[in-house]
């Protein structure tokens, strides 16, 4: 009896510290993993270092009320460009405009209303630009919309993710192409995503009203790439280049529609691993300003470097088919420029 009691006391005496030490080690290991991941994210992040100025150049950035677009607009304003913020919410955009003008001391930043899910809004915006801007040096298709499960439809009867992320930019490009050509050498930059690999455009169903929007986000990002490649081909010899990019995985508003509990896991990954919007704008800025890229066209960039594409995304016959389908979907009018 006495021996057993003593052993028990003894046991408690050493088990507690052991548990404590093991717990501490586990905590240290977790912290180690946390910092290793953050360090990895930082080290693998391309940074655009060149100080190339943009004085006298006019740039349109779509969807720059938050995230990558906001930082892209700010960085281009810092380099002296005239920045046209093309946004659907004037209220949000004007706040960001104030912030950019204050922090960059460049007063040449304007806001114009553009809702990419609406053909009417796109036409009104383009008319304004064509009438009032003497030149357009860079058009950055940055705006993006992502929904997880909630299906919705645009006022033109098109599935909302595809309307906003693909058909809207397709129409806008047509309506601004003459100004871009007149301003050449000029550039078009398309913000796609490496997540395009998770899906594939269904060319037999250009308006996928019954498909899950979460999946269609990936589809729309492949459409961005096919669009870029076919546009680059059609622009050969005009002095207008077009490239697309993956910005990295960035902690922005694009994830705002993910419902709980999915959002909790995402939130954790977000804080551990995702990059900041400032890191996220680097590749967009590089494609907009870098002198060495003046002749590069039809490429896909990731982290400030040319990257390879899946065979499906680099299939030019698919790119051409999607183009022809899109021409019909956006209802090009008689006097609209053809590309
Ligand atoms: N975050 C990432 O990890 C990641 C990864 C790969 C690619 N991307 C791409 O990066 C681009 C920028 O997204 P973000 O991550 O910076 O997300 P974000 O913070 O949500 O920014 C998206 C922007 O698009 C605008 N927008 C949405 N629908 C629009 C419409 N119908 N008309 C005009 N503007 C509209 C939003 O305006 P409101 O403020 O009015 O909503 C917002 O300014 C997107 O093309 C996205 O696909 C992001
Ligand atoms: C559906 O999209 C329209 C824009 O086309 C928007 O005004 C409306 O609020 C959306 N509806 C829902 C339920 O999200
Ligand atoms: C352009 O390329 C040249 C030669 O490779 C290099 O020296 C220069 O730093 C590059 N310029 C920029 C802005 O990256």
Tab-separated table of C-alpha atoms and ligand atoms in Angstrom:
chain	number	residue	atom	x	y	z
A	1	UNK	CA	0.000	0.000	0.000
A	2	UNK	CA	2.531	2.495	1.123
A	3	UNK	CA	4.760	1.641	-1.788
A	4	UNK	CA	1.880	2.179	-4.251
A	5	UNK	CA	1.010	5.572	-2.748
A	6	UNK	CA	4.579	6.675	-2.955
A	7	UNK	CA	4.779	5.567	-6.524
A	8	UNK	CA	1.617	7.498	-7.363
A	9	UNK	CA	2.944	10.680	-5.804
A	10	UNK	CA	6.175	10.136	-7.601
A	11	UNK	CA	4.346	9.490	-10.833
A	12	UNK	CA	2.401	12.724	-10.512
A	13	UNK	CA	5.605	14.434	-9.643
A	14	UNK	CA	7.263	13.602	-12.932
A	15	UNK	CA	4.274	13.287	-15.285
A	16	UNK	CA	3.247	16.925	-14.893
A	17	UNK	CA	6.524	18.470	-15.997
A	18	UNK	CA	6.764	16.006	-18.863
A	19	UNK	CA	3.300	16.974	-20.105
A	20	UNK	CA	4.163	20.622	-19.693
A	21	UNK	CA	7.410	20.268	-21.601
A	22	UNK	CA	5.758	18.271	-24.380
A	23	UNK	CA	3.012	20.906	-24.597
A	24	UNK	CA	5.597	23.638	-24.805
A	25	UNK	CA	7.494	21.784	-27.514
A	26	UNK	CA	4.274	21.306	-29.511
A	27	UNK	CA	3.544	25.009	-29.196
A	28	UNK	CA	7.061	25.890	-30.320
A	29	UNK	CA	6.708	23.523	-33.279
A	30	UNK	CA	3.425	25.183	-34.274
A	31	UNK	CA	4.961	28.621	-33.972
A	32	UNK	CA	7.909	27.375	-36.009
A	33	UNK	CA	5.583	26.143	-38.747
A	34	UNK	CA	3.682	29.430	-38.636
A	35	UNK	CA	6.818	31.513	-39.128
A	36	UNK	CA	8.270	29.113	-41.687
A	37	UNK	CA	5.062	29.448	-43.763
A	38	UNK	CA	5.109	33.227	-43.465
A	39	UNK	CA	8.767	33.324	-44.409
A	40	UNK	CA	8.087	31.030	-47.351
A	41	UNK	CA	5.249	33.275	-48.518
A	42	UNK	CA	7.535	36.290	-48.244
A	43	UNK	CA	10.514	34.723	-49.987
A	44	UNK	CA	8.525	33.256	-52.866
A	45	UNK	CA	6.777	36.559	-53.465
A	46	UNK	CA	7.998	38.341	-56.563
A	47	UNK	CA	8.631	42.019	-55.995
A	48	UNK	CA	8.737	44.524	-58.778
A	49	UNK	CA	11.728	46.699	-57.971
A	50	UNK	CA	12.142	49.009	-60.988
A	51	UNK	CA	11.203	52.650	-60.464
A	52	UNK	CA	9.859	53.200	-64.011
A	53	UNK	CA	7.766	56.400	-64.116
A	54	UNK	CA	4.357	56.735	-65.768
A	55	UNK	CA	4.128	60.518	-66.117
A	56	UNK	CA	1.884	61.545	-68.996
A	57	UNK	CA	0.388	58.035	-69.277
A	58	UNK	CA	-3.289	57.257	-68.772
A	59	UNK	CA	-4.306	54.029	-67.094
A	60	UNK	CA	-7.713	52.481	-66.405
A	61	UNK	CA	-7.948	50.081	-63.456
A	62	UNK	CA	-11.280	48.283	-63.076
A	63	UNK	CA	-12.565	47.305	-59.629
A	64	UNK	CA	-10.150	49.262	-57.472
A	65	UNK	CA	-12.229	49.927	-54.378
A	66	UNK	CA	-10.329	47.220	-52.502
A	67	UNK	CA	-7.715	44.494	-52.625
A	68	UNK	CA	-5.266	44.172	-55.485
A	69	UNK	CA	-6.938	46.831	-57.659
A	70	UNK	CA	-6.695	49.501	-54.981
A	71	UNK	CA	-2.976	48.865	-54.481
A	72	UNK	CA	-2.399	48.744	-58.252
A	73	UNK	CA	-4.121	52.119	-58.692
A	74	UNK	CA	-2.115	53.586	-55.802
A	75	UNK	CA	1.210	52.305	-57.149
A	76	UNK	CA	0.521	53.655	-60.650
A	77	UNK	CA	-0.532	57.028	-59.211
A	78	UNK	CA	2.711	57.061	-57.229
A	79	UNK	CA	4.570	56.630	-60.528
A	80	UNK	CA	2.830	59.711	-61.952
A	81	UNK	CA	0.133	58.182	-64.171
A	82	UNK	CA	-3.317	59.637	-64.745
A	83	UNK	CA	-5.368	56.906	-63.074
A	84	UNK	CA	-8.990	56.317	-64.015
A	85	UNK	CA	-10.650	54.270	-61.311
A	86	UNK	CA	-13.483	52.312	-62.971
A	87	UNK	CA	-15.723	51.171	-60.125
A	88	UNK	CA	-19.333	50.199	-59.561
A	89	UNK	CA	-19.669	51.885	-56.161
A	90	UNK	CA	-18.956	55.620	-56.453
A	91	UNK	CA	-19.147	56.025	-52.706
A	92	UNK	CA	-16.439	53.451	-51.971
A	93	UNK	CA	-14.366	54.600	-54.928
A	94	UNK	CA	-14.342	58.248	-53.876
A	95	UNK	CA	-13.012	57.295	-50.445
A	96	UNK	CA	-10.199	55.301	-52.039
A	97	UNK	CA	-9.537	58.156	-54.471
A	98	UNK	CA	-9.041	60.566	-51.536
A	99	UNK	CA	-6.706	58.107	-49.872
A	100	UNK	CA	-4.636	57.662	-53.047
A	101	UNK	CA	-4.418	61.395	-53.784
A	102	UNK	CA	-3.346	62.071	-50.189
A	103	UNK	CA	-0.717	59.370	-50.017
A	104	UNK	CA	0.759	59.816	-53.508
A	105	UNK	CA	0.347	63.604	-53.896
A	106	UNK	CA	-0.870	62.887	-57.443
A	107	UNK	CA	-4.141	64.754	-57.983
A	108	UNK	CA	-4.639	63.226	-61.424
A	109	UNK	CA	-6.811	60.373	-60.132
A	110	UNK	CA	-10.435	60.254	-61.266
A	111	UNK	CA	-13.379	57.996	-60.545
A	112	UNK	CA	-15.814	56.846	-63.219
A	113	UNK	CA	-18.752	54.552	-62.759
A	114	UNK	CA	-18.495	51.090	-64.300
A	115	UNK	CA	-20.547	48.009	-63.484
A	116	UNK	CA	-19.010	45.177	-65.475
A	117	UNK	CA	-22.094	43.002	-65.080
A	118	UNK	CA	-24.129	45.471	-67.145
A	119	UNK	CA	-23.715	46.031	-70.892
A	120	UNK	CA	-25.454	49.383	-70.556
A	121	UNK	CA	-23.034	50.556	-67.861
A	122	UNK	CA	-20.058	49.372	-69.924
A	123	UNK	CA	-21.312	51.281	-72.978
A	124	UNK	CA	-21.889	54.484	-70.991
A	125	UNK	CA	-18.413	54.232	-69.451
A	126	UNK	CA	-16.671	53.557	-72.779
A	127	UNK	CA	-18.501	56.419	-74.480
A	128	UNK	CA	-17.308	58.794	-71.768
A	129	UNK	CA	-13.704	57.565	-72.097
A	130	UNK	CA	-13.699	57.726	-75.900
A	131	UNK	CA	-15.132	61.232	-75.819
A	132	UNK	CA	-13.019	62.708	-73.038
A	133	UNK	CA	-9.632	60.958	-73.008
A	134	UNK	CA	-7.001	61.791	-75.588
A	135	UNK	CA	-5.128	58.555	-74.996
A	136	UNK	CA	-5.296	55.257	-73.152
A	137	UNK	CA	-1.926	53.654	-72.497
A	138	UNK	CA	-2.888	50.805	-70.189
A	139	UNK	CA	-6.181	49.033	-69.528
A	140	UNK	CA	-6.087	46.771	-66.466
A	141	UNK	CA	-8.930	44.259	-66.210
A	142	UNK	CA	-8.742	43.715	-62.477
A	143	UNK	CA	-12.351	43.626	-61.223
A	144	UNK	CA	-13.538	40.203	-60.173
A	145	UNK	CA	-16.628	38.715	-58.608
A	146	UNK	CA	-16.856	35.431	-56.721
A	147	UNK	CA	-19.860	33.804	-55.113
A	148	UNK	CA	-19.893	30.347	-53.558
A	149	UNK	CA	-23.398	28.894	-53.773
A	150	UNK	CA	-25.766	31.816	-54.445
A	151	UNK	CA	-26.781	31.778	-58.103
A	152	UNK	CA	-27.598	35.102	-59.727
A	153	UNK	CA	-28.148	36.573	-63.146
A	154	UNK	CA	-27.126	39.873	-64.719
A	155	UNK	CA	-29.620	42.383	-66.079
A	156	UNK	CA	-28.696	41.085	-69.544
A	157	UNK	CA	-29.726	37.555	-68.582
A	158	UNK	CA	-26.210	36.171	-68.153
A	159	UNK	CA	-24.922	34.158	-65.200
A	160	UNK	CA	-23.410	36.846	-62.945
A	161	UNK	CA	-19.889	35.431	-62.449
A	162	UNK	CA	-19.340	34.920	-66.174
A	163	UNK	CA	-20.962	38.276	-66.978
A	164	UNK	CA	-18.717	40.195	-64.555
A	165	UNK	CA	-15.436	38.338	-65.002
A	166	UNK	CA	-15.461	37.462	-68.694
A	167	UNK	CA	-18.220	38.908	-70.893
A	168	UNK	CA	-18.046	42.404	-69.357
A	169	UNK	CA	-14.265	42.770	-69.890
A	170	UNK	CA	-14.691	41.283	-73.383
A	171	UNK	CA	-17.210	43.974	-74.355
A	172	UNK	CA	-15.240	46.771	-72.679
A	173	UNK	CA	-12.104	45.775	-74.594
A	174	UNK	CA	-13.992	46.014	-77.880
A	175	UNK	CA	-15.368	49.448	-77.087
A	176	UNK	CA	-11.935	50.821	-76.096
A	177	UNK	CA	-9.783	49.085	-78.697
A	178	UNK	CA	-9.638	51.987	-81.158
A	179	UNK	CA	-8.394	54.353	-78.466
A	180	UNK	CA	-5.805	51.769	-77.386
A	181	UNK	CA	-4.640	51.317	-80.967
A	182	UNK	CA	-4.433	55.074	-81.465
A	183	UNK	CA	-2.330	55.292	-78.282
A	184	UNK	CA	0.043	52.463	-79.193
A	185	UNK	CA	2.396	51.251	-77.904
A	186	UNK	CA	-0.255	50.421	-75.328
A	187	UNK	CA	-1.054	47.507	-73.064
A	188	UNK	CA	-3.912	45.407	-71.773
A	189	UNK	CA	-3.401	43.534	-68.495
A	190	UNK	CA	-5.814	40.788	-67.428
A	191	UNK	CA	-5.900	39.605	-63.816
A	192	UNK	CA	-6.631	35.869	-64.031
A	193	UNK	CA	-5.795	33.223	-61.406
A	194	UNK	CA	-3.870	29.964	-61.164
A	195	UNK	CA	-7.104	28.480	-59.820
A	196	UNK	CA	-8.185	28.290	-63.471
A	197	UNK	CA	-6.688	24.795	-63.310
A	198	UNK	CA	-9.637	23.648	-61.197
A	199	UNK	CA	-12.107	24.119	-64.058
A	200	UNK	CA	-12.635	24.329	-67.755
A	201	UNK	CA	-14.867	26.532	-69.911
A	202	UNK	CA	-17.743	24.498	-71.317
A	203	UNK	CA	-17.944	25.781	-74.891
A	204	UNK	CA	-21.319	24.107	-75.351
A	205	UNK	CA	-22.814	26.090	-72.501
A	206	UNK	CA	-21.727	29.744	-72.690
A	207	UNK	CA	-24.357	30.869	-70.194
A	208	UNK	CA	-24.187	28.266	-67.390
A	209	UNK	CA	-27.163	29.423	-65.323
A	210	UNK	CA	-27.464	26.127	-63.484
A	211	UNK	CA	-23.825	25.684	-62.506
A	212	UNK	CA	-22.481	26.442	-59.018
A	213	UNK	CA	-21.028	29.994	-59.027
A	214	UNK	CA	-18.042	28.894	-56.917
A	215	UNK	CA	-17.000	26.624	-59.772
A	216	UNK	CA	-17.798	29.286	-62.360
A	217	UNK	CA	-15.282	31.607	-60.723
A	218	UNK	CA	-12.551	29.166	-61.793
A	219	UNK	CA	-14.183	28.802	-65.210
A	220	UNK	CA	-14.197	32.588	-65.644
A	221	UNK	CA	-10.492	32.684	-64.808
A	222	UNK	CA	-9.741	30.172	-67.561
A	223	UNK	CA	-11.879	32.325	-69.862
A	224	UNK	CA	-9.632	35.303	-68.913
A	225	UNK	CA	-6.604	33.345	-70.128
A	226	UNK	CA	-8.202	32.104	-73.370
A	227	UNK	CA	-9.377	35.671	-74.020
A	228	UNK	CA	-5.865	37.054	-73.444
A	229	UNK	CA	-4.270	34.578	-75.845
A	230	UNK	CA	-6.761	35.088	-78.650
A	231	UNK	CA	-6.731	38.874	-78.216
A	232	UNK	CA	-2.922	38.897	-78.350
A	233	UNK	CA	-3.081	36.930	-81.593
A	234	UNK	CA	-5.595	39.343	-83.106
A	235	UNK	CA	-3.572	42.378	-81.957
A	236	UNK	CA	-0.337	41.264	-83.618
A	237	UNK	CA	1.321	44.154	-85.409
A	238	UNK	CA	-0.895	46.845	-83.853
A	239	UNK	CA	1.450	47.827	-81.012
A	240	UNK	CA	-1.164	46.791	-78.449
A	241	UNK	CA	0.118	44.003	-76.192
A	242	UNK	CA	-1.972	41.860	-73.863
A	243	UNK	CA	-0.819	39.638	-71.009
A	244	UNK	CA	-2.524	37.934	-68.096
A	245	UNK	CA	-1.374	37.019	-64.629
A	246	UNK	CA	-1.848	35.167	-61.395
A	247	UNK	CA	-1.367	37.643	-58.525
A	248	UNK	CA	-0.666	34.994	-55.865
A	249	UNK	CA	-3.136	34.007	-53.180
A	250	UNK	CA	-3.996	37.274	-51.534
A	251	UNK	CA	-5.919	38.264	-48.440
A	252	UNK	CA	-8.609	40.462	-50.077
A	253	UNK	CA	-12.350	40.915	-50.344
A	254	UNK	CA	-12.662	38.268	-53.086
A	255	UNK	CA	-13.291	35.661	-50.367
A	256	UNK	CA	-16.035	37.668	-48.674
A	257	UNK	CA	-18.891	35.548	-49.974
A	258	UNK	CA	-17.553	32.232	-48.676
A	259	UNK	CA	-20.009	31.069	-45.980
A	260	UNK	CA	-19.120	29.590	-42.563
A	261	UNK	CA	-17.784	27.066	-41.661
A	262	UNK	CA	-15.762	27.059	-44.908
A	263	UNK	CA	-14.752	30.652	-44.164
A	264	UNK	CA	-13.163	29.686	-40.799
A	265	UNK	CA	-10.678	27.352	-42.425
A	266	UNK	CA	-10.078	29.910	-45.128
A	267	UNK	CA	-9.547	32.601	-42.494
A	268	UNK	CA	-6.845	30.497	-40.860
A	269	UNK	CA	-5.082	29.766	-44.152
A	270	UNK	CA	-5.483	33.436	-44.975
A	271	UNK	CA	-3.593	34.687	-41.952
A	272	UNK	CA	-0.989	31.943	-42.172
A	273	UNK	CA	-0.194	31.911	-45.796
A	274	UNK	CA	-1.827	34.478	-48.023
A	275	UNK	CA	-0.009	37.528	-49.226
A	276	UNK	CA	-0.975	41.140	-48.642
A	277	UNK	CA	-2.670	43.230	-51.375
A	278	UNK	CA	0.557	45.240	-51.759
A	279	UNK	CA	2.411	42.016	-52.568
A	280	UNK	CA	-0.543	41.014	-54.728
A	281	UNK	CA	-0.309	44.050	-57.023
A	282	UNK	CA	3.346	43.529	-57.999
A	283	UNK	CA	2.768	41.482	-61.156
A	284	UNK	CA	-0.056	43.778	-62.388
A	285	UNK	CA	2.206	46.804	-61.909
A	286	UNK	CA	5.107	45.127	-63.660
A	287	UNK	CA	2.964	44.196	-66.679
A	288	UNK	CA	1.659	47.771	-66.841
A	289	UNK	CA	4.985	49.604	-66.620
A	290	UNK	CA	8.039	47.456	-67.317
A	291	UNK	CA	10.017	48.722	-70.309
A	292	UNK	CA	11.461	45.307	-71.059
A	293	UNK	CA	7.969	43.939	-71.618
A	294	UNK	CA	6.996	46.406	-74.345
A	295	UNK	CA	6.995	43.656	-76.995
A	296	UNK	CA	5.925	40.716	-74.829
A	297	UNK	CA	2.365	39.615	-75.573
A	298	UNK	CA	0.032	36.654	-75.055
A	299	UNK	CA	1.891	35.451	-71.957
A	300	UNK	CA	0.775	34.305	-68.530
A	301	UNK	CA	2.754	35.678	-65.576
A	302	UNK	CA	2.919	34.518	-62.000
A	303	UNK	CA	4.934	36.259	-59.283
A	304	UNK	CA	6.522	38.625	-61.801
A	305	UNK	CA	7.696	35.806	-64.093
A	306	UNK	CA	6.427	34.165	-67.259
A	307	UNK	CA	4.752	30.920	-66.290
A	308	UNK	CA	3.463	27.933	-68.243
A	309	UNK	CA	-0.194	27.065	-68.877
A	310	UNK	CA	-2.180	23.847	-68.894
A	311	UNK	CA	-2.731	22.369	-72.349
A	312	UNK	CA	-6.430	23.219	-72.110
A	313	UNK	CA	-5.747	26.913	-71.403
A	314	UNK	CA	-3.189	27.150	-74.209
A	315	UNK	CA	-5.417	25.457	-76.792
A	316	UNK	CA	-5.869	28.134	-79.476
A	317	UNK	CA	-8.841	26.438	-81.092
A	318	UNK	CA	-10.705	26.682	-77.778
A	319	UNK	CA	-9.614	30.322	-77.469
A	320	UNK	CA	-11.006	31.102	-80.905
A	321	UNK	CA	-14.283	29.307	-80.217
A	322	UNK	CA	-14.785	31.146	-76.932
A	323	UNK	CA	-14.098	34.407	-78.758
A	324	UNK	CA	-16.773	33.736	-81.359
A	325	UNK	CA	-19.280	32.699	-78.704
A	326	UNK	CA	-18.496	35.827	-76.675
A	327	UNK	CA	-19.049	38.109	-79.665
A	328	UNK	CA	-22.613	36.799	-79.823
A	329	UNK	CA	-23.161	36.851	-76.051
A	330	UNK	CA	-22.248	40.547	-75.678
A	331	UNK	CA	-24.463	41.471	-78.648
A	332	UNK	CA	-21.921	43.587	-80.536
A	333	UNK	CA	-23.741	46.302	-82.464
A	334	UNK	CA	-23.289	47.324	-86.068
A	335	UNK	CA	-21.021	50.295	-85.318
A	336	UNK	CA	-18.952	48.611	-82.600
A	337	UNK	CA	-15.344	47.943	-83.520
A	338	UNK	CA	-14.565	44.314	-84.415
A	339	UNK	CA	-11.278	42.901	-83.191
B	1	LIG	N1	-7.339	37.376	-53.865
B	1	LIG	C1	-6.759	36.371	-54.473
B	1	LIG	O1	-6.160	35.486	-53.844
B	1	LIG	C2	-6.800	36.281	-55.965
B	1	LIG	C3	-6.151	35.205	-56.580
B	1	LIG	C4	-6.164	35.125	-57.966
B	1	LIG	C5	-6.802	36.100	-58.703
B	1	LIG	N2	-7.453	37.138	-58.085
B	1	LIG	C6	-8.103	38.143	-58.933
B	1	LIG	O2	-7.713	39.436	-58.546
B	1	LIG	C7	-8.684	40.381	-58.983
B	1	LIG	C8	-8.937	41.388	-57.885
B	1	LIG	O3	-9.578	40.746	-56.806
B	1	LIG	P1	-9.220	40.982	-55.284
B	1	LIG	O4	-8.633	39.713	-54.807
B	1	LIG	O5	-8.472	42.233	-55.105
B	1	LIG	O6	-10.690	41.049	-54.645
B	1	LIG	P2	-11.586	42.244	-54.106
B	1	LIG	O7	-10.906	42.935	-52.983
B	1	LIG	O8	-12.909	41.637	-53.870
B	1	LIG	O9	-11.679	43.246	-55.329
B	1	LIG	C9	-12.541	43.005	-56.400
B	1	LIG	C10	-12.913	44.325	-57.027
B	1	LIG	O10	-13.785	44.061	-58.144
B	1	LIG	C11	-14.899	44.909	-58.032
B	1	LIG	N3	-16.089	44.386	-58.702
B	1	LIG	C12	-16.811	43.287	-58.396
B	1	LIG	N4	-17.877	43.190	-59.206
B	1	LIG	C13	-17.843	44.259	-60.042
B	1	LIG	C14	-18.671	44.742	-61.081
B	1	LIG	N5	-19.797	44.100	-61.433
B	1	LIG	N6	-18.320	45.874	-61.730
B	1	LIG	C15	-17.215	46.556	-61.371
B	1	LIG	N7	-16.389	46.167	-60.378
B	1	LIG	C16	-16.704	45.037	-59.720
B	1	LIG	C17	-15.113	45.081	-56.549
B	1	LIG	O11	-15.923	46.206	-56.321
B	1	LIG	P3	-16.927	46.328	-55.036
B	1	LIG	O12	-16.065	46.913	-53.950
B	1	LIG	O13	-17.968	47.268	-55.501
B	1	LIG	O14	-17.419	44.966	-54.728
B	1	LIG	C18	-13.678	45.249	-56.082
B	1	LIG	O15	-13.235	46.564	-56.281
B	1	LIG	C19	-9.898	39.566	-59.392
B	1	LIG	O16	-9.970	39.505	-60.798
B	1	LIG	C20	-9.612	38.185	-58.826
B	1	LIG	O17	-10.203	37.181	-59.584
B	1	LIG	C21	-7.451	37.237	-56.748
B	2	LIG	C1	-28.161	39.700	-58.103
B	2	LIG	O1	-27.370	40.532	-58.918
B	2	LIG	C2	-27.849	41.858	-59.044
B	2	LIG	C3	-26.931	42.576	-60.023
B	2	LIG	O2	-27.115	42.063	-61.307
B	2	LIG	C4	-27.856	42.535	-57.669
B	2	LIG	O3	-28.350	43.853	-57.794
B	2	LIG	C5	-28.704	41.718	-56.714
B	2	LIG	O4	-28.611	42.269	-55.423
B	2	LIG	C6	-28.220	40.272	-56.689
B	2	LIG	N1	-29.139	39.474	-55.896
B	2	LIG	C7	-28.732	38.688	-54.893
B	2	LIG	C8	-29.780	37.904	-54.208
B	2	LIG	O5	-27.579	38.621	-54.545
B	3	LIG	C1	15.720	45.351	-68.655
B	3	LIG	O1	16.640	44.368	-69.091
B	3	LIG	C2	17.988	44.765	-68.983
B	3	LIG	C3	18.855	43.698	-69.627
B	3	LIG	O2	18.447	42.421	-69.245
B	3	LIG	C4	18.326	44.984	-67.501
B	3	LIG	O3	19.653	45.393	-67.343
B	3	LIG	C5	17.374	46.055	-66.939
B	3	LIG	O4	17.606	46.196	-65.554
B	3	LIG	C6	15.943	45.693	-67.188
B	3	LIG	N1	15.095	46.784	-66.812
B	3	LIG	C7	14.092	46.670	-65.962
B	3	LIG	C8	13.300	47.893	-65.743
B	3	LIG	O5	13.827	45.610	-65.401
